[in-house]
Amino acid sequence: MSLNPILMIAVPLFVAFSIPLLGYIHKKAGLYAMSATLLFNTFLSFSTLPHAFEKPIRVIIAGYKPPFGINLAITPFSIFLACLISLMGFIVSIYLLKDETTETQEKFSMLILLVVMGATGIVLTGDIFNMFVFLEIMSISSYALTSIRKDRKGSEAGIKFLLVGSISSTFLLLGIAIIYNQLGTLNMADIARRFSQMNPKLAFAAVSFLFLGLGIESEMFPLNAWAPDVYQGAPAPVAALFSAVTVKAGLYAMIRFLYTISNNSSFIKLLMLFGIATVIVSELSALKQTDVKRMLGYSSLGQIGVILFAVGIGTKTALEGAVFHFVNHAVLKATMFLSIGLLAKYAGGSSFEELKGIGKKYPFLAGVFAIGALGVMGFPPLNGFMSKLMILTAAAKAEHVVLVMLVLAASVVEGFYYFRVLQVMFREPEPTRIEKRSVSLAFVIPLVVLVGMIVGIGLFPGVLMPYFKGAAMDILSRGDYISVMLSGGGAL
Amino acid sequence: MKRVSLKKRFRVKNIFVFVVLVYLGFQMLSLGFLLDLKDVKGVAKYYLENDIKDTQSANVVTSIVVNYRGFDTLGEVTVLFLAATGLGAILSGYRKVKKQKILANTMLQYGSKPLLAIIILFGAYIFIHGHLSPGGGFQGGTVIATGFLLMLLALEGYEIKHGYIKWTESLAGLTFVTVGLFGLFLLGSFLADFLPLGKVGNLFSSGVIPIIYVAVGFKVGSELTGLLDNMMGVVE
Amino acid sequence: MIERFLMNTHYIVLIGVILLLIIGFFGALTKRNLIKILIALGIADTGVNLFFITIGYISGKTAPIFSKNGLTASQMVDPVPQALVLTAIVIGVAVLALGLSIIIRVYEHYGTLNVSRIKRMRG
């Protein structure tokens, strides 16, 4: 018998509440506590993984069986994402040990911990209102983290993020209220079981509201105007966390809602079109950027578009590719944001002008960035290649040839602007104004681990393949989810 | 009052937005007929019928908030905690000047002090009796925070010690999680009620509900007071 | 149609809900002042909260508290929306407070609250 998965949420909360008091012991105690907690989460999620892949686990809270109480629904897809989220959180937290983003270290570490906890809660919970609460925990800490440096860009991005996020939560609540009125339940499995009993017009309204709300959270095209600002304005490690953790949770909520709860095929089709629009618009906007961090933000949106596109196709291979792309996008974007953050810190800014020739001063950091860029472009030995290939093959099989061409064209554009960055970094003459400083070990370790993951996943994708298959099966097998969650899940 | 030209008042975009919103509003109104508003159904029916048996709490809303859906409430408390933390982090670094342009009058200055005690007492009454009467931790905590708001407004330079707020909010939050963990270790389910339930209507009844609600009351009270204190001091 | 609405308490409140939502979103989309936008969103939030309460209300029934003898479960309104709305209100307060604090910082950097002038990041 292993530990109860509820501890993945209870322990971070306990630590977050005690961080203000830990400050009395040592100034940096909060940071170390945060890192240790995320390590614990990683350990716990990985140790739950094999059990959940055998049979989904249902964890009951407060002793009431669903649908009467809240429960955690630990299915292959959700535990796989929980592993990804806590692992990425832990890697970023090592980086943060030495990072001086803000003078309010204590509050900063609390917010980071709660962002990761909120994302974990979203992927694990089995109750739709509880998911909303975790979504709000995640977004409110994101707003604060975006503007934590109190500089101009951060504040502007933060307020935009907050206003849009608050509209999103209004829509989500409206949708949940309509569902509750019709079915009298908030448990996701119970809603899924009886979704067809809803009045069709009201069901359409509820799905549209939730689609809009979750579309904002998952950065879907017409609703993502705030996202590049946030990626540019937020501190680099926070931006890494956003693209590796919070977007993943938003996408999870979208997929879980469309596939498991409502099973609405027309909205899933719509997701495909929005995905394509996201890819094209963001890759084209990335082309004309002069700030590397903002460009990375657009490129991140492009990758999300690819995931949305794959989710919209809806075949088993496409979903496997989508889950694979989840992992790749998280690893690659975290690598790039962390390395560009350090480079920008040493160069004094993240615009093309300021990064000229930085590759010659800091070959290691710029090299890491280059590996990440090559991975995103999809160079064969690296990990980005396999997942894109899977998605495009699946799309071609589903006879969306035009859309495949569009994604390929967008990838060419992507290659173009990344090469431009690399050229600025490596081909320009070495700058004289930047002095060489030594890079702390706390920065090097996460970057090395991430690069190891990029190369490792690229060389041996077969190791992870059973997990992708299991997660994709989980997304598609709606009946299993309902029966397991309502009648009792597997043992721990 | 500034004069705004007619053209500025009725921009084309604004009219367009208005028309679209009114159209959507009528659509939603027509959906309103379809809502099912006749009877209690689903989980709510279960809660109403089994509340006494399950929790011995007279107030059904309280037993839902603290017991059946207690996990949500833990999240909710976290949201408030986050807001206070985030606000503290973002507003840190301001030199706080607490000056009033017009001093509060003598009546207010002297009357507010005894009032504070009464307000706190009232707030405590509300959260201690959360399982018996309308009310609870959130409501009681808010009432307590209004007491401190009165002090901040009435007395120039009124300081609330930051240490107190910090300790209260941390300990209250830790109490909540610890009660939950006790449930996990004793009964195998997080937030499960591990205390004897007692009899409905008594002050000492319904197991852990009063304990959690008192913790929530302290937490909300300190959190909101901290928010007010942080916002209050900012003067450029 | 109108008579049918006014016959029933629910529908009168529902009109209020929709008016609040329209006012809120209209303000959020057309106002230029950041604080006004935040207030408008707060109004829309209130509309949603009122909507929750509306769907929980059943004409002729009382509050879900066993306050005196003889009250039975069948005489009470739906308690769940009331519990949910408590959560929604707290979340609204949290967002409002955080939003105001960020607005203070924005004002410090830009010297204005006009959204059309707070646009340094674009492209």
Tab-separated table of N, CA and C in Angstrom, chain A residues 129 132-133 136 140-141 143-144 147 150-160 162-164 166-167 169-171 173-174 176-178 180-181 186 228-230 232-233 285 288-289 294 298, chain C residues 17 21 25 28-29 34 37-38 41-42 44-45 48-49 51-52 55 78 80-81 83-85 87-88 91 94-96 98-100 102-103 105-106 108-110 115 118-123:
chain	number	residue	atom	x	y	z
A	129	PHE	N	-16.978	21.464	-10.181
A	129	PHE	CA	-16.838	22.723	-9.462
A	129	PHE	C	-15.490	22.790	-8.759
A	132	PHE	N	-13.046	23.969	-11.105
A	132	PHE	CA	-13.114	25.426	-11.220
A	132	PHE	C	-12.319	26.085	-10.094
A	133	VAL	N	-12.470	25.559	-8.862
A	133	VAL	CA	-11.740	26.158	-7.740
A	133	VAL	C	-10.237	26.035	-7.961
A	136	GLU	N	-9.046	28.440	-10.462
A	136	GLU	CA	-8.901	29.792	-9.926
A	136	GLU	C	-7.642	29.907	-9.075
A	140	ILE	N	-5.108	32.701	-10.130
A	140	ILE	CA	-4.820	33.845	-9.256
A	140	ILE	C	-3.348	33.878	-8.908
A	141	SER	N	-2.747	32.702	-8.657
A	141	SER	CA	-1.311	32.766	-8.381
A	141	SER	C	-0.551	33.155	-9.639
A	143	TYR	N	-1.580	35.336	-11.906
A	143	TYR	CA	-1.635	36.806	-12.030
A	143	TYR	C	-0.575	37.445	-11.146
A	144	ALA	N	-0.518	36.965	-9.893
A	144	ALA	CA	0.430	37.573	-8.966
A	144	ALA	C	1.852	37.324	-9.422
A	147	SER	N	3.091	39.675	-12.270
A	147	SER	CA	3.504	41.046	-11.956
A	147	SER	C	4.352	41.121	-10.697
A	150	LYS	N	7.091	43.819	-10.275
A	150	LYS	CA	6.620	45.184	-10.101
A	150	LYS	C	7.187	46.135	-11.144
A	151	ASP	N	7.672	45.589	-12.256
A	151	ASP	CA	8.163	46.471	-13.321
A	151	ASP	C	7.009	46.788	-14.269
A	152	ARG	N	7.311	47.581	-15.278
A	152	ARG	CA	6.233	48.049	-16.129
A	152	ARG	C	5.611	46.917	-16.934
A	153	LYS	N	6.474	46.127	-17.590
A	153	LYS	CA	5.944	45.059	-18.448
A	153	LYS	C	5.140	44.057	-17.639
A	154	GLY	N	5.682	43.696	-16.477
A	154	GLY	CA	4.996	42.713	-15.646
A	154	GLY	C	3.632	43.196	-15.207
A	155	SER	N	3.546	44.470	-14.795
A	155	SER	CA	2.258	44.981	-14.329
A	155	SER	C	1.247	45.015	-15.459
A	156	GLU	N	1.706	45.478	-16.627
A	156	GLU	CA	0.767	45.574	-17.744
A	156	GLU	C	0.263	44.189	-18.135
A	157	ALA	N	1.197	43.223	-18.239
A	157	ALA	CA	0.786	41.870	-18.593
A	157	ALA	C	-0.123	41.295	-17.521
A	158	GLY	N	0.204	41.570	-16.260
A	158	GLY	CA	-0.574	41.013	-15.165
A	158	GLY	C	-2.006	41.491	-15.184
A	159	ILE	N	-2.217	42.779	-15.423
A	159	ILE	CA	-3.597	43.270	-15.367
A	159	ILE	C	-4.392	42.758	-16.559
A	160	LYS	N	-3.746	42.652	-17.725
A	160	LYS	CA	-4.456	42.077	-18.886
A	160	LYS	C	-4.864	40.642	-18.590
A	162	LEU	N	-5.319	39.259	-15.727
A	162	LEU	CA	-6.349	39.194	-14.693
A	162	LEU	C	-7.733	39.501	-15.259
A	163	LEU	N	-7.814	40.521	-16.113
A	163	LEU	CA	-9.131	40.884	-16.650
A	163	LEU	C	-9.679	39.761	-17.518
A	164	VAL	N	-8.816	39.214	-18.383
A	164	VAL	CA	-9.293	38.136	-19.262
A	164	VAL	C	-9.661	36.900	-18.432
A	166	SER	N	-10.695	36.805	-15.463
A	166	SER	CA	-11.921	36.988	-14.711
A	166	SER	C	-13.151	36.804	-15.596
A	167	ILE	N	-13.035	37.188	-16.885
A	167	ILE	CA	-14.126	36.893	-17.826
A	167	ILE	C	-14.268	35.382	-17.981
A	169	SER	N	-13.617	33.089	-15.832
A	169	SER	CA	-14.242	32.421	-14.688
A	169	SER	C	-15.742	32.694	-14.671
A	170	THR	N	-16.178	33.882	-15.168
A	170	THR	CA	-17.619	34.138	-15.275
A	170	THR	C	-18.285	33.115	-16.202
A	171	PHE	N	-17.663	32.885	-17.357
A	171	PHE	CA	-18.237	31.919	-18.303
A	171	PHE	C	-18.282	30.523	-17.693
A	173	LEU	N	-18.475	29.641	-14.608
A	173	LEU	CA	-19.516	29.521	-13.590
A	173	LEU	C	-20.896	29.420	-14.218
A	174	LEU	N	-21.128	30.214	-15.294
A	174	LEU	CA	-22.432	30.146	-15.960
A	174	LEU	C	-22.685	28.737	-16.490
A	176	ILE	N	-21.334	25.915	-15.477
A	176	ILE	CA	-21.518	24.961	-14.395
A	176	ILE	C	-22.907	25.105	-13.793
A	177	ALA	N	-23.388	26.355	-13.673
A	177	ALA	CA	-24.713	26.574	-13.088
A	177	ALA	C	-25.785	25.922	-13.939
A	178	ILE	N	-25.677	26.047	-15.276
A	178	ILE	CA	-26.689	25.445	-16.146
A	178	ILE	C	-26.651	23.921	-15.997
A	180	TYR	N	-25.646	22.190	-13.447
A	180	TYR	CA	-26.178	21.781	-12.145
A	180	TYR	C	-27.700	21.864	-12.145
A	181	ASN	N	-28.225	22.929	-12.759
A	181	ASN	CA	-29.683	23.067	-12.788
A	181	ASN	C	-30.349	21.898	-13.510
A	186	LEU	N	-22.656	17.547	-9.574
A	186	LEU	CA	-21.434	18.228	-10.007
A	186	LEU	C	-20.313	17.242	-10.266
A	228	PRO	N	0.941	36.312	-25.213
A	228	PRO	CA	2.308	36.774	-25.492
A	228	PRO	C	2.779	37.837	-24.503
A	229	ASP	N	1.893	38.728	-24.106
A	229	ASP	CA	2.261	39.744	-23.116
A	229	ASP	C	2.725	39.079	-21.837
A	230	VAL	N	1.973	38.046	-21.418
A	230	VAL	CA	2.321	37.385	-20.161
A	230	VAL	C	3.671	36.699	-20.283
A	232	GLN	N	6.074	37.515	-22.164
A	232	GLN	CA	7.150	38.516	-22.220
A	232	GLN	C	7.329	39.205	-20.869
A	233	GLY	N	6.213	39.527	-20.222
A	233	GLY	CA	6.299	40.338	-19.022
A	233	GLY	C	6.687	39.565	-17.781
A	285	SER	N	2.785	35.794	-36.377
A	285	SER	CA	3.106	36.936	-35.520
A	285	SER	C	4.501	36.805	-34.947
A	288	LYS	N	7.582	38.537	-36.818
A	288	LYS	CA	7.971	39.955	-36.836
A	288	LYS	C	8.377	40.473	-35.463
A	289	GLN	N	8.590	39.564	-34.509
A	289	GLN	CA	8.960	40.018	-33.166
A	289	GLN	C	10.423	40.433	-33.104
A	294	ARG	N	9.190	37.338	-26.171
A	294	ARG	CA	7.858	37.453	-26.762
A	294	ARG	C	7.713	36.479	-27.929
A	298	TYR	N	4.936	33.463	-28.587
A	298	TYR	CA	4.148	33.150	-29.776
A	298	TYR	C	4.416	31.729	-30.243
C	17	VAL	N	-30.715	38.997	-13.457
C	17	VAL	CA	-29.432	38.338	-13.751
C	17	VAL	C	-28.921	38.777	-15.110
C	21	LEU	N	-25.588	40.909	-16.156
C	21	LEU	CA	-24.564	40.402	-17.078
C	21	LEU	C	-24.346	41.380	-18.222
C	25	PHE	N	-20.782	43.176	-18.882
C	25	PHE	CA	-19.973	42.973	-20.087
C	25	PHE	C	-19.912	44.239	-20.931
C	28	ALA	N	-17.267	46.284	-19.352
C	28	ALA	CA	-15.928	45.721	-19.557
C	28	ALA	C	-15.456	45.952	-20.973
C	29	LEU	N	-16.397	45.951	-21.941
C	29	LEU	CA	-15.963	46.064	-23.334
C	29	LEU	C	-15.817	47.501	-23.797
C	34	LEU	N	-9.249	51.466	-16.218
C	34	LEU	CA	-8.997	50.110	-15.702
C	34	LEU	C	-9.869	49.780	-14.504
C	37	ILE	N	-13.314	49.031	-15.531
C	37	ILE	CA	-13.430	47.699	-16.141
C	37	ILE	C	-13.515	46.638	-15.053
C	38	LEU	N	-12.671	46.802	-14.035
C	38	LEU	CA	-12.666	45.819	-12.942
C	38	LEU	C	-14.020	45.814	-12.230
C	41	LEU	N	-16.557	44.023	-14.372
C	41	LEU	CA	-16.443	42.568	-14.272
C	41	LEU	C	-17.013	42.076	-12.949
C	42	GLY	N	-16.836	42.892	-11.902
C	42	GLY	CA	-17.435	42.528	-10.620
C	42	GLY	C	-18.946	42.466	-10.712
C	44	ALA	N	-20.677	41.757	-13.445
C	44	ALA	CA	-21.024	40.528	-14.172
C	44	ALA	C	-20.949	39.320	-13.237
C	45	ASP	N	-19.936	39.327	-12.371
C	45	ASP	CA	-19.770	38.260	-11.389
C	45	ASP	C	-20.981	38.179	-10.464
C	48	VAL	N	-23.742	36.394	-12.092
C	48	VAL	CA	-23.609	34.935	-12.045
C	48	VAL	C	-24.002	34.411	-10.666
C	49	ASN	N	-23.576	35.125	-9.619
C	49	ASN	CA	-23.921	34.678	-8.269
C	49	ASN	C	-25.431	34.671	-8.068
C	51	PHE	N	-27.576	34.301	-10.365
C	51	PHE	CA	-28.084	33.188	-11.166
C	51	PHE	C	-28.032	31.886	-10.367
C	52	PHE	N	-26.927	31.672	-9.670
C	52	PHE	CA	-26.808	30.464	-8.835
C	52	PHE	C	-27.925	30.410	-7.804
C	55	ILE	N	-31.331	29.522	-9.385
C	55	ILE	CA	-31.615	28.126	-9.724
C	55	ILE	C	-31.769	27.284	-8.472
C	78	ASP	N	-33.018	24.317	-2.388
C	78	ASP	CA	-31.791	23.596	-2.720
C	78	ASP	C	-30.588	24.250	-2.034
C	80	VAL	N	-27.316	23.432	-2.284
C	80	VAL	CA	-26.011	23.354	-2.961
C	80	VAL	C	-25.610	24.667	-3.629
C	81	PRO	N	-26.494	25.312	-4.415
C	81	PRO	CA	-26.082	26.579	-5.027
C	81	PRO	C	-25.643	27.613	-3.995
C	83	ALA	N	-24.050	27.004	-1.224
C	83	ALA	CA	-22.667	26.675	-0.861
C	83	ALA	C	-21.717	27.074	-1.984
C	84	LEU	N	-22.144	26.852	-3.227
C	84	LEU	CA	-21.263	27.173	-4.357
C	84	LEU	C	-21.060	28.672	-4.470
C	85	VAL	N	-22.139	29.423	-4.202
C	85	VAL	CA	-22.046	30.857	-4.390
C	85	VAL	C	-21.101	31.472	-3.353
C	87	THR	N	-18.339	30.121	-2.372
C	87	THR	CA	-17.030	29.975	-2.997
C	87	THR	C	-16.834	31.024	-4.085
C	88	ALA	N	-17.871	31.203	-4.922
C	88	ALA	CA	-17.731	32.137	-6.034
C	88	ALA	C	-17.496	33.556	-5.534
C	91	ILE	N	-13.925	33.965	-4.326
C	91	ILE	CA	-12.994	34.054	-5.451
C	91	ILE	C	-13.084	35.435	-6.097
C	94	ALA	N	-11.153	37.886	-4.054
C	94	ALA	CA	-9.706	37.698	-4.198
C	94	ALA	C	-9.223	38.333	-5.488
C	95	VAL	N	-9.949	38.076	-6.585
C	95	VAL	CA	-9.521	38.632	-7.872
C	95	VAL	C	-9.575	40.153	-7.840
C	96	LEU	N	-10.635	40.688	-7.228
C	96	LEU	CA	-10.787	42.141	-7.155
C	96	LEU	C	-9.619	42.776	-6.399
C	98	LEU	N	-6.591	41.574	-5.780
C	98	LEU	CA	-5.333	41.444	-6.507
C	98	LEU	C	-5.305	42.398	-7.694
C	99	GLY	N	-6.454	42.498	-8.388
C	99	GLY	CA	-6.525	43.390	-9.531
C	99	GLY	C	-6.241	44.823	-9.141
C	100	LEU	N	-6.819	45.264	-8.027
C	100	LEU	CA	-6.579	46.647	-7.594
C	100	LEU	C	-5.108	46.872	-7.295
C	102	ILE	N	-2.546	45.345	-8.611
C	102	ILE	CA	-1.769	45.444	-9.849
C	102	ILE	C	-2.039	46.791	-10.519
C	103	ILE	N	-3.298	47.260	-10.433
C	103	ILE	CA	-3.616	48.553	-11.037
C	103	ILE	C	-2.806	49.674	-10.390
C	105	ARG	N	0.185	49.441	-9.308
C	105	ARG	CA	1.508	49.382	-9.944
C	105	ARG	C	1.471	49.918	-11.368
C	106	VAL	N	0.403	49.575	-12.105
C	106	VAL	CA	0.295	50.065	-13.484
C	106	VAL	C	0.252	51.587	-13.483
C	108	GLU	N	1.483	53.550	-11.328
C	108	GLU	CA	2.812	54.067	-10.974
C	108	GLU	C	3.708	54.155	-12.203
C	109	HIS	N	3.595	53.161	-13.107
C	109	HIS	CA	4.488	53.140	-14.267
C	109	HIS	C	3.990	54.019	-15.405
C	110	TYR	N	2.669	54.108	-15.588
C	110	TYR	CA	2.154	54.803	-16.756
C	110	TYR	C	1.584	56.175	-16.434
C	115	VAL	N	-6.877	52.529	-20.687
C	115	VAL	CA	-6.321	51.328	-21.322
C	115	VAL	C	-5.752	51.615	-22.697
C	118	ILE	N	-2.177	52.341	-22.207
C	118	ILE	CA	-1.326	51.325	-21.569
C	118	ILE	C	-1.085	50.229	-22.581
C	119	LYS	N	-0.346	50.552	-23.601
C	119	LYS	CA	-0.152	49.567	-24.663
C	119	LYS	C	1.294	49.595	-25.134
C	120	ARG	N	2.194	49.432	-24.210
C	120	ARG	CA	3.593	49.430	-24.655
C	120	ARG	C	3.992	48.104	-25.288
C	121	MET	N	3.283	47.042	-24.882
C	121	MET	CA	3.668	45.727	-25.396
C	121	MET	C	2.750	45.388	-26.546
C	122	ARG	N	3.264	45.350	-27.698
C	122	ARG	CA	2.407	44.884	-28.789
C	122	ARG	C	3.223	44.276	-29.911
C	123	GLY	N	2.519	43.856	-30.939
C	123	GLY	CA	3.200	43.249	-32.060
C	123	GLY	C	2.935	41.766	-32.143
